[in-house]
mmCIF file of N, CA and C in Angstrom:
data_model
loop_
_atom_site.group_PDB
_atom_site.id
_atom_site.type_symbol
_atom_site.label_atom_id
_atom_site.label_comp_id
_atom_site.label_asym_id
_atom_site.label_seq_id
_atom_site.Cartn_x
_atom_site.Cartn_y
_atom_site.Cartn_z
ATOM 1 N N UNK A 1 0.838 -1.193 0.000
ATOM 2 C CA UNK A 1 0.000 0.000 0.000
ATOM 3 C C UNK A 1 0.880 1.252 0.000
ATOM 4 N N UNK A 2 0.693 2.009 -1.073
ATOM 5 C CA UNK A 2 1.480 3.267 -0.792
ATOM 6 C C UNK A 2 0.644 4.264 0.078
ATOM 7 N N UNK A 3 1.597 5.591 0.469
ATOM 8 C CA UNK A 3 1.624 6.264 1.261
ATOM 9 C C UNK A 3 1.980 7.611 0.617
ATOM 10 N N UNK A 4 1.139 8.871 1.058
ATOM 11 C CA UNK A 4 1.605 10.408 0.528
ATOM 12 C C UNK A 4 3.119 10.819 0.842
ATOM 13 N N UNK A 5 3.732 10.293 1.625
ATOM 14 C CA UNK A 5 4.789 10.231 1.498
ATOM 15 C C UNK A 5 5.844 9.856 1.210
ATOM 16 N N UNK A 6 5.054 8.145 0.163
ATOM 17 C CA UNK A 6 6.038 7.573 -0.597
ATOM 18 C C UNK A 6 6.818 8.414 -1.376
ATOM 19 N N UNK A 7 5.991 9.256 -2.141
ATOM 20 C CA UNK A 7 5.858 10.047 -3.779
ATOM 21 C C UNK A 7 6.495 11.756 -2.758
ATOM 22 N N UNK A 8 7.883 12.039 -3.106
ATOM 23 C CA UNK A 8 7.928 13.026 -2.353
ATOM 24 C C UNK A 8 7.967 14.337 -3.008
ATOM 25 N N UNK A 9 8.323 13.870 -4.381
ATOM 26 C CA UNK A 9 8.703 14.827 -5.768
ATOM 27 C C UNK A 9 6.785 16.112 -5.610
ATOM 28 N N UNK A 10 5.792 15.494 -4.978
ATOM 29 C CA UNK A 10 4.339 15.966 -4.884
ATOM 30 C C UNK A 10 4.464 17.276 -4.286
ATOM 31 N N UNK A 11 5.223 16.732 -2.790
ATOM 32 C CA UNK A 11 5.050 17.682 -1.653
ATOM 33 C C UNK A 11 6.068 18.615 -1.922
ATOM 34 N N UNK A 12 7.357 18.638 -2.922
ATOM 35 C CA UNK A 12 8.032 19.433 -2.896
ATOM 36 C C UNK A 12 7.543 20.554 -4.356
ATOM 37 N N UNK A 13 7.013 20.304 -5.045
ATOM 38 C CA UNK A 13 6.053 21.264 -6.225
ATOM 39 C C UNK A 13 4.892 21.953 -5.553
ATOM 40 N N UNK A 14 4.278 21.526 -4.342
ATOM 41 C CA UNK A 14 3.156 21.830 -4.024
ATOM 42 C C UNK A 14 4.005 22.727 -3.233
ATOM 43 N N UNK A 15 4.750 22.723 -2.474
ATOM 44 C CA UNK A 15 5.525 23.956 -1.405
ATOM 45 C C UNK A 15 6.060 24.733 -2.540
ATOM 46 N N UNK A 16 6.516 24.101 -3.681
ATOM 47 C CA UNK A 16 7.057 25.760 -4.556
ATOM 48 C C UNK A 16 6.145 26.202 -5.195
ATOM 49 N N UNK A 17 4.862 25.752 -5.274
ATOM 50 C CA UNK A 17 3.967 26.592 -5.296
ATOM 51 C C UNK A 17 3.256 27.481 -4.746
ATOM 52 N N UNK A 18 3.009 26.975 -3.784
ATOM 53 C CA UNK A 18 2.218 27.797 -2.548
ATOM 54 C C UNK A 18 3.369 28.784 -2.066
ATOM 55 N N UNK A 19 4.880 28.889 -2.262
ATOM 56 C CA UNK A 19 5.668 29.976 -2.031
ATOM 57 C C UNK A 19 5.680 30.935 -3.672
ATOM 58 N N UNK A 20 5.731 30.654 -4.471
ATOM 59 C CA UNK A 20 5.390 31.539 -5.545
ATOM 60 C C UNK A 20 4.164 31.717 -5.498
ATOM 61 N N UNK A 21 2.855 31.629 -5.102
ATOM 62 C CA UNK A 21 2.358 32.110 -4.873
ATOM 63 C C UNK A 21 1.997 33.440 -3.910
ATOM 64 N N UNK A 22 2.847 32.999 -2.719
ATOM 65 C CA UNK A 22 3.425 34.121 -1.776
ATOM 66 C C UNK A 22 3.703 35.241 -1.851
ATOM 67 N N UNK A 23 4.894 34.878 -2.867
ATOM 68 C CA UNK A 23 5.274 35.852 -3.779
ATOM 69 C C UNK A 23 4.767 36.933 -4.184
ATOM 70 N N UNK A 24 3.904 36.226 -5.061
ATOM 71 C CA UNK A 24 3.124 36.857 -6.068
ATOM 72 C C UNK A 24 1.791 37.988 -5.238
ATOM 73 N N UNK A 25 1.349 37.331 -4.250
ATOM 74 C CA UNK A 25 0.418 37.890 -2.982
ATOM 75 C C UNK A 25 1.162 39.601 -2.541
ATOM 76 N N UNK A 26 2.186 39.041 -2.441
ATOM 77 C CA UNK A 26 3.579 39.887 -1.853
ATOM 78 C C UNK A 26 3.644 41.400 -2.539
ATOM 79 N N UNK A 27 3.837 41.207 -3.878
ATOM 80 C CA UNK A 27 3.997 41.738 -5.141
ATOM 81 C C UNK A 27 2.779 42.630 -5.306
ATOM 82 N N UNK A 28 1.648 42.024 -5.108
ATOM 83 C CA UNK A 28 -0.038 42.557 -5.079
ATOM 84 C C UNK A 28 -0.537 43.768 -4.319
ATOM 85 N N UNK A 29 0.516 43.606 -2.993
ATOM 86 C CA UNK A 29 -0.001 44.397 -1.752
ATOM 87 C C UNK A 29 1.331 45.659 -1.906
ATOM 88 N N UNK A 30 2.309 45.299 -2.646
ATOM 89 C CA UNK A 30 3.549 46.498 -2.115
ATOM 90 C C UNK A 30 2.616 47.309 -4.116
ATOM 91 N N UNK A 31 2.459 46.779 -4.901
ATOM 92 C CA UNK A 31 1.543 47.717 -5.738
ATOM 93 C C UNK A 31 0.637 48.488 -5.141
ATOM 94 N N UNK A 32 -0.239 47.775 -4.759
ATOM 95 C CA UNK A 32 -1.544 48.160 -4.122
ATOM 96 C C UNK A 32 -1.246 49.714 -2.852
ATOM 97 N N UNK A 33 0.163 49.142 -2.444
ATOM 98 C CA UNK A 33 0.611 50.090 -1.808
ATOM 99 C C UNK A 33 0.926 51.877 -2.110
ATOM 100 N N UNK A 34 1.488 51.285 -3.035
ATOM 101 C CA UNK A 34 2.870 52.066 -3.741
ATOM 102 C C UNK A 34 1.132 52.883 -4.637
ATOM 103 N N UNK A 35 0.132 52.449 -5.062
ATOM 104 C CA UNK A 35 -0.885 53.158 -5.576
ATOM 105 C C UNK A 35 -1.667 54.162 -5.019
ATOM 106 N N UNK A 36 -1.978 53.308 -3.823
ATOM 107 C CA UNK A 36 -2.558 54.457 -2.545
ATOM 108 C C UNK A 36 -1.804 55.796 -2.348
ATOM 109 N N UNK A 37 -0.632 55.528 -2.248
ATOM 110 C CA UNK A 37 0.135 56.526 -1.865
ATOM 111 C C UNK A 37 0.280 57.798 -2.750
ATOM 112 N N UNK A 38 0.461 56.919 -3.912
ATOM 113 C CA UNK A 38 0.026 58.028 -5.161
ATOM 114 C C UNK A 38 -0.428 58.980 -5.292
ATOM 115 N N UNK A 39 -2.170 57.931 -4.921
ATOM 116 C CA UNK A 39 -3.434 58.460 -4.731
ATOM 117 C C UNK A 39 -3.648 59.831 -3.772
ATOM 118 N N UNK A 40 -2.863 59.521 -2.605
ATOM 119 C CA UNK A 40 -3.073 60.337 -1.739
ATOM 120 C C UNK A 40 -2.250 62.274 -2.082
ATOM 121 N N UNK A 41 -0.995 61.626 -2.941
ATOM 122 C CA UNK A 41 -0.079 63.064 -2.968
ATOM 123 C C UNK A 41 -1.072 63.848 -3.605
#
């Protein structure tokens, strides 16, 4: 019987995803930022 942790190649694409995703979250909010501020001068 295998196991989710037989297959490890899974868990290590799924963590570089969910960190480029991070990223990308990251990226969203220092725009979002950097717009407001804009907004405000």
């Amino acid at each position: 019987m295998k196991t989710s942790t037989s297959e490890g190649k899974h868990g290590t694409q799924w963590t570089f995803r969910m960190q480029l995703d991070d990223l990308d979250f990251a990226d969203d909010l220092a725009l979002l930022s950097q717009t407001q501020q804009q907004m405000q001068e």
